[in-house]
mmCIF file of C-alpha atoms in Angstrom:
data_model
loop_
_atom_site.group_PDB
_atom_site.id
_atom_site.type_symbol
_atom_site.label_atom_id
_atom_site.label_comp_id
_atom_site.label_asym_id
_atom_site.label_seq_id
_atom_site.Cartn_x
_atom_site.Cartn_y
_atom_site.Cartn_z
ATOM 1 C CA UNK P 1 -11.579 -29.893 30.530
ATOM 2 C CA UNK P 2 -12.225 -28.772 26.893
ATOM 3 C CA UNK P 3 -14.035 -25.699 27.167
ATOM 4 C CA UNK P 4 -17.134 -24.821 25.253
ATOM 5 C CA UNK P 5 -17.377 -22.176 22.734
ATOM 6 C CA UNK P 6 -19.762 -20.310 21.527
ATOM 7 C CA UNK P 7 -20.230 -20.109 17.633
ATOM 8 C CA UNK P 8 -21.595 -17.792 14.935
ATOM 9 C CA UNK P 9 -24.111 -19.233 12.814
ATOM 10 C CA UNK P 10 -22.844 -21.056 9.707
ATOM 11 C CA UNK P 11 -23.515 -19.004 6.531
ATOM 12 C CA UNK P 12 -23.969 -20.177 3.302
ATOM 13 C CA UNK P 13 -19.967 -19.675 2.581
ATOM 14 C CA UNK P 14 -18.891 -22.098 5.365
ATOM 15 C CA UNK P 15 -21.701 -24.761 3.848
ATOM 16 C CA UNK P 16 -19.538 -24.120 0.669
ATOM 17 C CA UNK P 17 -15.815 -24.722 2.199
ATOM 18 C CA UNK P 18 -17.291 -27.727 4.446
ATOM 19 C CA UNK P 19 -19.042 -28.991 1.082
ATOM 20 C CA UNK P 20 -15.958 -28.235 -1.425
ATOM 21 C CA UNK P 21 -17.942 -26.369 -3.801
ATOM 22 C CA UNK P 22 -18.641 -22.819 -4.688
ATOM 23 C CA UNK P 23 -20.737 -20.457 -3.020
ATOM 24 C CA UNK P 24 -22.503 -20.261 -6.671
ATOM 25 C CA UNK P 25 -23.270 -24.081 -6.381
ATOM 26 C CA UNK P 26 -24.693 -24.177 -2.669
ATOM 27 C CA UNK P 27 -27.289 -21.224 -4.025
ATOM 28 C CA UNK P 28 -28.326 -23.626 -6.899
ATOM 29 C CA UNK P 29 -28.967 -26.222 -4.218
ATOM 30 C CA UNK P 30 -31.057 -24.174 -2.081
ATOM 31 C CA UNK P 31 -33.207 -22.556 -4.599
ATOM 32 C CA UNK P 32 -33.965 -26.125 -6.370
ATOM 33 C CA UNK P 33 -31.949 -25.414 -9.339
ATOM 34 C CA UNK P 34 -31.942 -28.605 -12.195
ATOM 35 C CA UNK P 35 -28.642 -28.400 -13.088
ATOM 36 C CA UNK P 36 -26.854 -29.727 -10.310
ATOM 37 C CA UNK P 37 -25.419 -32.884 -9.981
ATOM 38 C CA UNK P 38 -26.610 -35.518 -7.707
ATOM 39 C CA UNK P 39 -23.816 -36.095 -6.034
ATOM 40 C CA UNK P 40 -22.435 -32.318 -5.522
ATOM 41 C CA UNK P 41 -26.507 -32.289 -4.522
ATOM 42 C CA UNK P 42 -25.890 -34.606 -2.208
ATOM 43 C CA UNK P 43 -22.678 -33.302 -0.597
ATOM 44 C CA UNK P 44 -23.834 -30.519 -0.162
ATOM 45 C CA UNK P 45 -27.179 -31.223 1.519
ATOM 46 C CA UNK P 46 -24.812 -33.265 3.664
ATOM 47 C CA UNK P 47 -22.711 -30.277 4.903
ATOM 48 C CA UNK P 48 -25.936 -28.170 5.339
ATOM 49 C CA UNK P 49 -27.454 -31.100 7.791
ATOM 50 C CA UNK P 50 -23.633 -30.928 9.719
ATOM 51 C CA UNK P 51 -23.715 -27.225 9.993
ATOM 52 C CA UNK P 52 -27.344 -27.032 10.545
ATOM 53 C CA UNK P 53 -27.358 -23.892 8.619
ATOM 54 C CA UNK P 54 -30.504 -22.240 8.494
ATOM 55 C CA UNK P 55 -32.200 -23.230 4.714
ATOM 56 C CA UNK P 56 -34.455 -20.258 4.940
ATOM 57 C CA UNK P 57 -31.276 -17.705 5.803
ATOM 58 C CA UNK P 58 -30.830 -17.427 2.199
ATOM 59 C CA UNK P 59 -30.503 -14.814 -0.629
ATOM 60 C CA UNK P 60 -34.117 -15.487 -1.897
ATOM 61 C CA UNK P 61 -35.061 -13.875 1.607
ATOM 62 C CA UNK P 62 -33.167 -10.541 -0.347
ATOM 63 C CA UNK P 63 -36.651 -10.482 -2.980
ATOM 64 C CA UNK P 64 -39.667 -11.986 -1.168
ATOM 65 C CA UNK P 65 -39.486 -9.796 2.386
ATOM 66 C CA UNK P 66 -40.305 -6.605 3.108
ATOM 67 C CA UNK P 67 -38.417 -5.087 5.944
ATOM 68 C CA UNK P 68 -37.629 -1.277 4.473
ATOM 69 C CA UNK P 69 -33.953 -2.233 5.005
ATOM 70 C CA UNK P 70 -31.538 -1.912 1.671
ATOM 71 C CA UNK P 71 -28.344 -3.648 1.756
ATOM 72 C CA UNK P 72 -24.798 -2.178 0.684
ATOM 73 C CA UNK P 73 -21.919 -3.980 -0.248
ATOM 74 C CA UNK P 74 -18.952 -1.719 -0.703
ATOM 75 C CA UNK P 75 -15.398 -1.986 -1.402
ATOM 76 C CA UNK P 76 -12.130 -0.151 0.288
ATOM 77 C CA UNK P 77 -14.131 2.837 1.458
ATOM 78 C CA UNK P 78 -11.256 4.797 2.627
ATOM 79 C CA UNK P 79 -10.608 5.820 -0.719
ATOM 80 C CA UNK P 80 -12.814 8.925 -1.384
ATOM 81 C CA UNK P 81 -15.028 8.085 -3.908
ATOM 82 C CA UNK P 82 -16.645 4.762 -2.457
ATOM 83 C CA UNK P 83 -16.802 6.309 0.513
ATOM 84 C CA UNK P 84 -18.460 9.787 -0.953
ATOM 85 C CA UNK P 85 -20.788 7.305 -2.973
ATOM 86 C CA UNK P 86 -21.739 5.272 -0.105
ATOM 87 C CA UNK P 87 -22.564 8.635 1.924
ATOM 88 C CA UNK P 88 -25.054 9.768 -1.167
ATOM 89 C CA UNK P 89 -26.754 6.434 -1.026
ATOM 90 C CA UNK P 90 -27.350 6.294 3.065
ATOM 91 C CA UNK P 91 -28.596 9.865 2.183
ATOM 92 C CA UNK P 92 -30.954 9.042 -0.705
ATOM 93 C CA UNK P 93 -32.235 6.208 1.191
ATOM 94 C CA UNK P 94 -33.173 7.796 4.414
ATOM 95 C CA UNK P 95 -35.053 10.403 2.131
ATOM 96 C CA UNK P 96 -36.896 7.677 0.460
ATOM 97 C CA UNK P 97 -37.836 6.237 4.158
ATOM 98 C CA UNK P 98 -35.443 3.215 3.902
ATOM 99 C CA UNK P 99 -32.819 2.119 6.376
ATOM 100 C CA UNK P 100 -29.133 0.773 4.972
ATOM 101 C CA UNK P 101 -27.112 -2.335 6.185
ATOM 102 C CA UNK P 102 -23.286 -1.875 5.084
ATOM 103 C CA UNK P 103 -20.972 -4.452 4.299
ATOM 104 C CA UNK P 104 -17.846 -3.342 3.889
ATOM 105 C CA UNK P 105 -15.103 -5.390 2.383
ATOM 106 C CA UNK P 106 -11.295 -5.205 2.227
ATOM 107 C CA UNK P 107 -11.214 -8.185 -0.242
ATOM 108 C CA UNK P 108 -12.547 -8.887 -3.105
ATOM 109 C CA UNK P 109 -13.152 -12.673 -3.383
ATOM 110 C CA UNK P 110 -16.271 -15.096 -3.868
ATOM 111 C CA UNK P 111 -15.676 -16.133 -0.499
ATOM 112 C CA UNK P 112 -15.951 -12.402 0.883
ATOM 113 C CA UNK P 113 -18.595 -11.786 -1.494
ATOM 114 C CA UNK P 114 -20.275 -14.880 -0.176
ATOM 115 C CA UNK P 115 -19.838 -13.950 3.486
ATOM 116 C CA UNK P 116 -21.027 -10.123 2.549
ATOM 117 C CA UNK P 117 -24.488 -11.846 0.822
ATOM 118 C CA UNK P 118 -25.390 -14.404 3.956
ATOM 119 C CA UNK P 119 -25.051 -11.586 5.818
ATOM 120 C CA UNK P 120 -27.524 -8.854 4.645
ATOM 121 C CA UNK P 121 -29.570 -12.295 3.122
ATOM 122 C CA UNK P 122 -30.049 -12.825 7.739
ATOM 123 C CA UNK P 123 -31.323 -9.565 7.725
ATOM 124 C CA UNK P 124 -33.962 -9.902 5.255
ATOM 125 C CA UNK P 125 -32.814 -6.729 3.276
ATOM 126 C CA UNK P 126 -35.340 -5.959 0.470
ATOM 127 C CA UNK P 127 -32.440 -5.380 -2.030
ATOM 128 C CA UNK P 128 -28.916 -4.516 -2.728
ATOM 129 C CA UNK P 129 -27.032 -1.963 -3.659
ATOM 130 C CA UNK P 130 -23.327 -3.106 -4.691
ATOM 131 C CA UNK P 131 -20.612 -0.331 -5.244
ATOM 132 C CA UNK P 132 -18.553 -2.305 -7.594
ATOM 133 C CA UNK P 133 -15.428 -0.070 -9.279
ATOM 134 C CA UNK P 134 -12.942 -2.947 -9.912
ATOM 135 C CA UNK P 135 -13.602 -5.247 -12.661
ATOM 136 C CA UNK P 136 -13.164 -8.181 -9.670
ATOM 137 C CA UNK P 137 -15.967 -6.742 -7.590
ATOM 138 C CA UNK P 138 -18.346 -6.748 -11.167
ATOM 139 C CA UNK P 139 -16.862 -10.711 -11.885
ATOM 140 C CA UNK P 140 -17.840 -11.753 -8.091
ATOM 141 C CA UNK P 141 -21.727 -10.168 -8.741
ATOM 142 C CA UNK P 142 -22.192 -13.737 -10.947
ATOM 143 C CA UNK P 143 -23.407 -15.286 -7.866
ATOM 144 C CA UNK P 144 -25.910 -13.617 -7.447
ATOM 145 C CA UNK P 145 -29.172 -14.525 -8.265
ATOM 146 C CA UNK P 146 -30.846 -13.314 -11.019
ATOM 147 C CA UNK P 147 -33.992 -12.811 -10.010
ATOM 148 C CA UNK P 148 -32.431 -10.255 -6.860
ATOM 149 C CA UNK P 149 -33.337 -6.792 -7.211
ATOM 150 C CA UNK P 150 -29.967 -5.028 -7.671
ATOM 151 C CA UNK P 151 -28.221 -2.173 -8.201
ATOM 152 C CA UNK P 152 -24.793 -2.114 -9.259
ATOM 153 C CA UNK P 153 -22.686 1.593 -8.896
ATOM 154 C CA UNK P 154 -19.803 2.391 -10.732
ATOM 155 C CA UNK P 155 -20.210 -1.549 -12.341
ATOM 156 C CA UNK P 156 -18.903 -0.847 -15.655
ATOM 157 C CA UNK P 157 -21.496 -2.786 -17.896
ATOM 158 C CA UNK P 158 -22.368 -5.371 -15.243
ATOM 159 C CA UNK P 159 -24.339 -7.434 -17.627
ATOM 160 C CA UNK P 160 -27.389 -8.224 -16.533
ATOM 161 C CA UNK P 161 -27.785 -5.753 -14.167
ATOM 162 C CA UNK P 162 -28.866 -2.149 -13.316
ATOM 163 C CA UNK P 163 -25.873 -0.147 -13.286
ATOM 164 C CA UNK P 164 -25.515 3.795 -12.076
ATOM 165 C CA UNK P 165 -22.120 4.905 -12.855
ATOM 166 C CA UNK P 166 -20.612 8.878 -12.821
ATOM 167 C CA UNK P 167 -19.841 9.939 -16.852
ATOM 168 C CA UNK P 168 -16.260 9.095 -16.788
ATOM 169 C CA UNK P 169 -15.380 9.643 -20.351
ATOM 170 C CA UNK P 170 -17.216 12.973 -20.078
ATOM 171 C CA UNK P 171 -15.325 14.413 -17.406
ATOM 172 C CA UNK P 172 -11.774 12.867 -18.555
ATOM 173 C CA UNK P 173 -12.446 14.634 -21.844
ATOM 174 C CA UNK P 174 -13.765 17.648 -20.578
ATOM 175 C CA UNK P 175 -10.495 17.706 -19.056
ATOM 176 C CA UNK P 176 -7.865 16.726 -20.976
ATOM 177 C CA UNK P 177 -9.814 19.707 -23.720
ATOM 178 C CA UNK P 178 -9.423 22.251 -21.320
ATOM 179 C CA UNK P 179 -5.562 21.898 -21.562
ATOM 180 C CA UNK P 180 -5.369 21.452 -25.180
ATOM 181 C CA UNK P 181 -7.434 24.526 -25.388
ATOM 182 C CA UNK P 182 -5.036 26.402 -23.222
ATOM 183 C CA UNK P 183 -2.778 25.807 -26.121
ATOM 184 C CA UNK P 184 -0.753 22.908 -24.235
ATOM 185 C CA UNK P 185 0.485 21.007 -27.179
ATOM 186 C CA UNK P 186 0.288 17.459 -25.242
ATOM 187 C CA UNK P 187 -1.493 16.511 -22.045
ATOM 188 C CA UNK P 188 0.614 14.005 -19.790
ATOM 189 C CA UNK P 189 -1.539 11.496 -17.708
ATOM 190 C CA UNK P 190 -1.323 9.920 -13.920
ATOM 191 C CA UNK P 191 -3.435 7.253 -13.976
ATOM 192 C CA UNK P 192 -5.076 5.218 -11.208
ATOM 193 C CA UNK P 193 -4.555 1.477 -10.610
ATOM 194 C CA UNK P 194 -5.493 -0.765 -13.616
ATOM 195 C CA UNK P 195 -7.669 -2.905 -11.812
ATOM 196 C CA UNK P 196 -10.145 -0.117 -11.319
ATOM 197 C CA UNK P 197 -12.945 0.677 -13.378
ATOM 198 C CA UNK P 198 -12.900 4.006 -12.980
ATOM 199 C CA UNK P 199 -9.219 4.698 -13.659
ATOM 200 C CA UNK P 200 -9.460 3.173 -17.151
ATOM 201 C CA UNK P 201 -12.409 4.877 -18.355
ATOM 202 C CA UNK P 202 -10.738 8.084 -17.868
ATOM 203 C CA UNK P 203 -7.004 6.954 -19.074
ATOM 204 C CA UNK P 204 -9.540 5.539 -22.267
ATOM 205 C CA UNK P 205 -10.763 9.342 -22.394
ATOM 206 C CA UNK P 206 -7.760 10.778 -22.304
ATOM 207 C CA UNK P 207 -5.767 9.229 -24.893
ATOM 208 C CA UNK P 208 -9.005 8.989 -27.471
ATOM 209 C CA UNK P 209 -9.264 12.955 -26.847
ATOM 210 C CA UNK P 210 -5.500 13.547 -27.398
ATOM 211 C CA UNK P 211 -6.111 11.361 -30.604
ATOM 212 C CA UNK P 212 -9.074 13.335 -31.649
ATOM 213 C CA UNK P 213 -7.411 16.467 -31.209
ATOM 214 C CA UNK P 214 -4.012 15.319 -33.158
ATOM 215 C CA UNK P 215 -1.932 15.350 -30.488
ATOM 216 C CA UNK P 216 1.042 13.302 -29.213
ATOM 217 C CA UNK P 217 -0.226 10.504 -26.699
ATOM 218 C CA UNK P 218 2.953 10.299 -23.939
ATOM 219 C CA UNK P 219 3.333 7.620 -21.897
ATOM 220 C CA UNK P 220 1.249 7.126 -18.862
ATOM 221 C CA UNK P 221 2.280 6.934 -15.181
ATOM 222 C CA UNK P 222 0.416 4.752 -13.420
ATOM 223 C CA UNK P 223 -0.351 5.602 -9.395
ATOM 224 C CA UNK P 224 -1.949 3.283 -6.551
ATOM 225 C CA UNK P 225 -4.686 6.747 -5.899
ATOM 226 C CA UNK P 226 -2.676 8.112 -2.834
ATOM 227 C CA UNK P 227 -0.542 11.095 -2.741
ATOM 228 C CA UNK P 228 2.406 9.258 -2.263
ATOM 229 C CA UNK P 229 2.180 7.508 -5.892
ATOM 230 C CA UNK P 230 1.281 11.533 -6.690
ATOM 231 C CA UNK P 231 4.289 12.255 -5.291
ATOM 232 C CA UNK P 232 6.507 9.988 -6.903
ATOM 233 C CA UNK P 233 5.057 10.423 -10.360
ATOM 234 C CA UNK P 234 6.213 14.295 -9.906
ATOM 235 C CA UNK P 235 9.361 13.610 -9.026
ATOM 236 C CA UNK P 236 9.800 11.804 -12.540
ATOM 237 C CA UNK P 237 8.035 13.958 -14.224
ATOM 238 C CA UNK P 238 9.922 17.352 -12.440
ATOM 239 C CA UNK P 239 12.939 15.599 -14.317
ATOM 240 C CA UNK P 240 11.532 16.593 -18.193
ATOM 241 C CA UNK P 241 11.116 19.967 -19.605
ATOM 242 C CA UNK P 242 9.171 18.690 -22.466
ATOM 243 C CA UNK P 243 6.058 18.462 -20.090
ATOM 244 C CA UNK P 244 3.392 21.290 -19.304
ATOM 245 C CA UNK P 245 0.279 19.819 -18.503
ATOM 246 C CA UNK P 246 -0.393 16.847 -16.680
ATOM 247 C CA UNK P 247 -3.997 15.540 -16.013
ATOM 248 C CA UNK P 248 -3.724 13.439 -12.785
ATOM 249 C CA UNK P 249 -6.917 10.862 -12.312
ATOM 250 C CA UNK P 250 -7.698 11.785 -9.365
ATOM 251 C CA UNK P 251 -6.873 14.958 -6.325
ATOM 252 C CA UNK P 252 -5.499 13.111 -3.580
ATOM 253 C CA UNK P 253 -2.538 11.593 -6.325
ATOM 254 C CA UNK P 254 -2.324 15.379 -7.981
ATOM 255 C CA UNK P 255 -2.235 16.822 -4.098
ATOM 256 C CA UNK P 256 1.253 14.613 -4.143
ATOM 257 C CA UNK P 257 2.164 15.811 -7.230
ATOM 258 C CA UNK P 258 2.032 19.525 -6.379
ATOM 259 C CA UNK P 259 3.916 18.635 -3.617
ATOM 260 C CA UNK P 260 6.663 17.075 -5.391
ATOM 261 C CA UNK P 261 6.754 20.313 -8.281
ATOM 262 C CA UNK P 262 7.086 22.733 -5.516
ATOM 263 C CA UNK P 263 10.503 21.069 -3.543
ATOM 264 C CA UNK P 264 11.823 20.974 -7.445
ATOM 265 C CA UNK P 265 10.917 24.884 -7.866
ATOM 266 C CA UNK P 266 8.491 24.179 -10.457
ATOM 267 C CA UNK P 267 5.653 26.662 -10.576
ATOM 268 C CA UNK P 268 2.169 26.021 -11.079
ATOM 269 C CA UNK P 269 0.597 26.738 -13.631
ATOM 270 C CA UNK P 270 3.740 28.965 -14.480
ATOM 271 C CA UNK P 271 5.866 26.306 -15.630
ATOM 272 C CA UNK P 272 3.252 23.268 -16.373
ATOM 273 C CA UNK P 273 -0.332 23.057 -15.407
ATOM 274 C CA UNK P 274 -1.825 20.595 -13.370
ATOM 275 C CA UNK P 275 -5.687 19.238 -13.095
ATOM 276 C CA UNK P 276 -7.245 16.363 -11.151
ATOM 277 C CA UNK P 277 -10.701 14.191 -10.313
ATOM 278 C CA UNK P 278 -13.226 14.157 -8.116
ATOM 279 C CA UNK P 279 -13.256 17.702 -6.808
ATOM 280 C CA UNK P 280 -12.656 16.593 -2.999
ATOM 281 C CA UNK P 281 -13.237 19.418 -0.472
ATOM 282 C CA UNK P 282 -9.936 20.425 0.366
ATOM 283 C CA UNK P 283 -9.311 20.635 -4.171
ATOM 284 C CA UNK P 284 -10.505 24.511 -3.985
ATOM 285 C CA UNK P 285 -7.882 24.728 -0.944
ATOM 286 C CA UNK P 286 -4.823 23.648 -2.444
ATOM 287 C CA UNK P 287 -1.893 25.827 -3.698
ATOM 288 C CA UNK P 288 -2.618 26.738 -5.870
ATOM 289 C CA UNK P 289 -6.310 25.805 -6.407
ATOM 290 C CA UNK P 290 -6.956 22.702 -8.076
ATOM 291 C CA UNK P 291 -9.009 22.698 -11.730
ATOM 292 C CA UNK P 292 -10.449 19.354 -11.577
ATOM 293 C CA UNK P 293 -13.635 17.070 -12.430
ATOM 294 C CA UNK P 294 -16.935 17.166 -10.130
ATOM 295 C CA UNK P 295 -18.419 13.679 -8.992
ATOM 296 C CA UNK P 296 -21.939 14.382 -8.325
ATOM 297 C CA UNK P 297 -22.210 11.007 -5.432
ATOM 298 C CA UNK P 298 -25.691 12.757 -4.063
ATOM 299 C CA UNK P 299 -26.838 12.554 -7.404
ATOM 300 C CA UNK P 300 -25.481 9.035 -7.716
ATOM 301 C CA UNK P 301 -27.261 8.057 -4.479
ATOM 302 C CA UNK P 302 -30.688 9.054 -5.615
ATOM 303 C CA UNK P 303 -30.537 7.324 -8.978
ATOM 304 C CA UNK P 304 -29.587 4.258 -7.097
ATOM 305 C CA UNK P 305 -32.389 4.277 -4.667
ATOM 306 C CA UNK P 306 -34.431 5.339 -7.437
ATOM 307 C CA UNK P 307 -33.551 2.553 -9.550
ATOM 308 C CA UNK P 308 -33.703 -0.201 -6.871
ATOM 309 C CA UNK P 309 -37.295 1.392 -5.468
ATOM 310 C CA UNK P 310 -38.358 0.649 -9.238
ATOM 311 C CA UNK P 311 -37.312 -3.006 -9.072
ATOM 312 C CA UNK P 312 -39.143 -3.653 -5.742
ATOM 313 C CA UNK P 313 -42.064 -1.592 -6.848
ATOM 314 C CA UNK P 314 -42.504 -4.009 -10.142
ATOM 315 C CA UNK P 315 -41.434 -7.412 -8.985
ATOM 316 C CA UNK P 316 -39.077 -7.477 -11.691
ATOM 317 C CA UNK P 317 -35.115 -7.030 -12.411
ATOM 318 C CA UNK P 318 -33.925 -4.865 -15.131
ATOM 319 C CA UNK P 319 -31.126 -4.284 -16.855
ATOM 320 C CA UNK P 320 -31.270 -0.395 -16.813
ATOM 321 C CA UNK P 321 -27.869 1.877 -17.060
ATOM 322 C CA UNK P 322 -28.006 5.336 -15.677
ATOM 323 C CA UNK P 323 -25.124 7.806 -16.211
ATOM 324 C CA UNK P 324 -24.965 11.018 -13.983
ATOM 325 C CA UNK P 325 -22.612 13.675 -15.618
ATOM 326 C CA UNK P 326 -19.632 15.232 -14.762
ATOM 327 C CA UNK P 327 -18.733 18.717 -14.252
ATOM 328 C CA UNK P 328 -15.658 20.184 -15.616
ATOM 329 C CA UNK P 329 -14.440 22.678 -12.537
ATOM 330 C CA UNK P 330 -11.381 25.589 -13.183
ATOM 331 C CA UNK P 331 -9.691 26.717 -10.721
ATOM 332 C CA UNK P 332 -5.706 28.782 -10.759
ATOM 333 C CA UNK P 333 -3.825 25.295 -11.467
ATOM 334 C CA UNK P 334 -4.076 25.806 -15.187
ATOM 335 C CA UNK P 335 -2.800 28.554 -17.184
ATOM 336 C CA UNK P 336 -1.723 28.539 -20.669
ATOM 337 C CA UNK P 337 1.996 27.366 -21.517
ATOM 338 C CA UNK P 338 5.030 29.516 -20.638
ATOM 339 C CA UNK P 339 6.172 30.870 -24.155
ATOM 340 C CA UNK P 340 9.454 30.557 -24.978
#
């Protein structure tokens, strides 16, 4: 005998997959939109009634309660600096008397997205906070809808949203100046993956302050943001003598680095300097102490909550764009070249 199973309730993604249509469409449908067609109308209403998904489980719940809950979607925060950002906006929000409902993705898709949205939509979350730092995570924000107070963090542009993003260009060039300052004649870069927001602003930084400066522009290395793509990228670079500077984009990628300059018996700064991103905690405790770029995420946090308190306090959406600056730290990883 079969047996019986016990099932979540549908969400507005399954109504999409039973109804062949995006998650985008099925939102249109249930908020009354116009420009839908009748029969994609109809096929959907159809999977809705087979489902019997809940009609008023849906994202307008996100604007019109008020439950002193904020929602979170966030994505891959075992890297540092979602997870750092996330932490400053649980923070902010507690301060500001507001609980926080995570969703934490490993994927970003318009299913996931989908799935992430029905989810806090359930809970009746008065708005959303989305840490967004690949350009996929900003493309999957288009279904939301645009009346929903939101908040997008480290979004690029995201147009037609509020976005509160760290100074990236700042601290990149703040950076890559310190070197050339030094009297480095070139600066050699370790990028991050080139999916990520984040990683391009400050490879963009880099190479316009090299350009600025009238210096050579070397090729860049490109890493995955672990220490092992740090690693590897030292081991190339340990190869050249033409290099004595290298700005890596972020610490955990120039802790591998260090790593891999030290088995080749090349000194830092001595020999070539090195400088990083993010200032993590351990940065001030590497050998030797890492010169590298503050990320202010308690700052980011408040700004956030400040932002999306504004939104909810008005009624209305705006498109504001907030930019909390970086600090430039030095520490005994960069010296001026060895002199021939």
């Amino acid at each position: 005998m079969a047996r019986e199973r016990i099932r979540r309730a549908p969400v507005m993604a399954d109504v999409a997959q039973r109804a062949g249509v995006s998650h985008q469409t099925v939102s249109r449908v249930l908020n009354g939109h116009l420009n839908v067609r009748e029969s994609t109308r109809a096929k959907v209403l159809a999977a809705i009634d087979e489902l019997s998904y809940r009609r008023n489980s849906t994202a307008r719940a996100l604007a019109t309660r008020r439950t002193r809950v904020l929602g979170v979607i966030a994505f891959d925060t075992t890297l540092y600096g979602p997870a750092s950002t996330l932490f400053g906006i649980e923070q902010a929000a507690r301060a500001a008397g507001y609980f926080v409902s995570i969703a934490s993705l490993k994927a970003i898709t318009e299913r996931s997205v989908g799935q992430a949205l029905d989810h806090l939509a359930e809970q009746s979350v008065d708005g959303l906070i989305v840490i967004a730092p690949q350009r996929a995570a900003v493309a999957a924000l288009a279904s939301l809808p645009a009346e929903q107070p939101v908040v997008v963090v480290e979004g690029g542009e995201a147009p037609g949203r509020a976005v509160v993003c760290v100074d990236q260009q700042a601290g990149a060039s703040a950076v890559t100046r310190h070197l050339l300052e030094l009297g480095h004649e070139t600066v050699v870069h370790v990028a991050g993956p080139p999916d990520w927001l984040e990683a391009q602003a400050r490879q963009a930084a880099w190479q316009a302050t090299l350009v600025e400066a009238g210096a050579p522009v070397p090729p860049v290395l490109t890493g995955d943001w672990s220490p092992r793509s740090g690693y590897l990228a030292g081991q190339q670079l340990a190869t050249r003598d033409d290099v004595t500077a290298v700005f890596v984009a972020n610490d955990q990628m120039a802790l591998g680095l260090l790593r891999a300059f030290q088995e080749a018996g090349i000194e830092v700064p001595g020999r070539i300097s090195v400088a990083g991103f993010d200032d993590i905690p351990e940065a001030a405790y590497f050998y030797p102490p890492l010169t590298t770029v503050r990320q202010d995420f308690a700052e980011v946090g408040r700004r956030s909550i400040a932002l999306l308190l504004d939104q909810l306090a008005t009624g209305e959406p705006t498109t504001d764009r907030v930019v909390a600056p970086a600090h430039l730290v030095v520490r005994a990883s960069t010296a001026a070249p060895p002199t021939s």
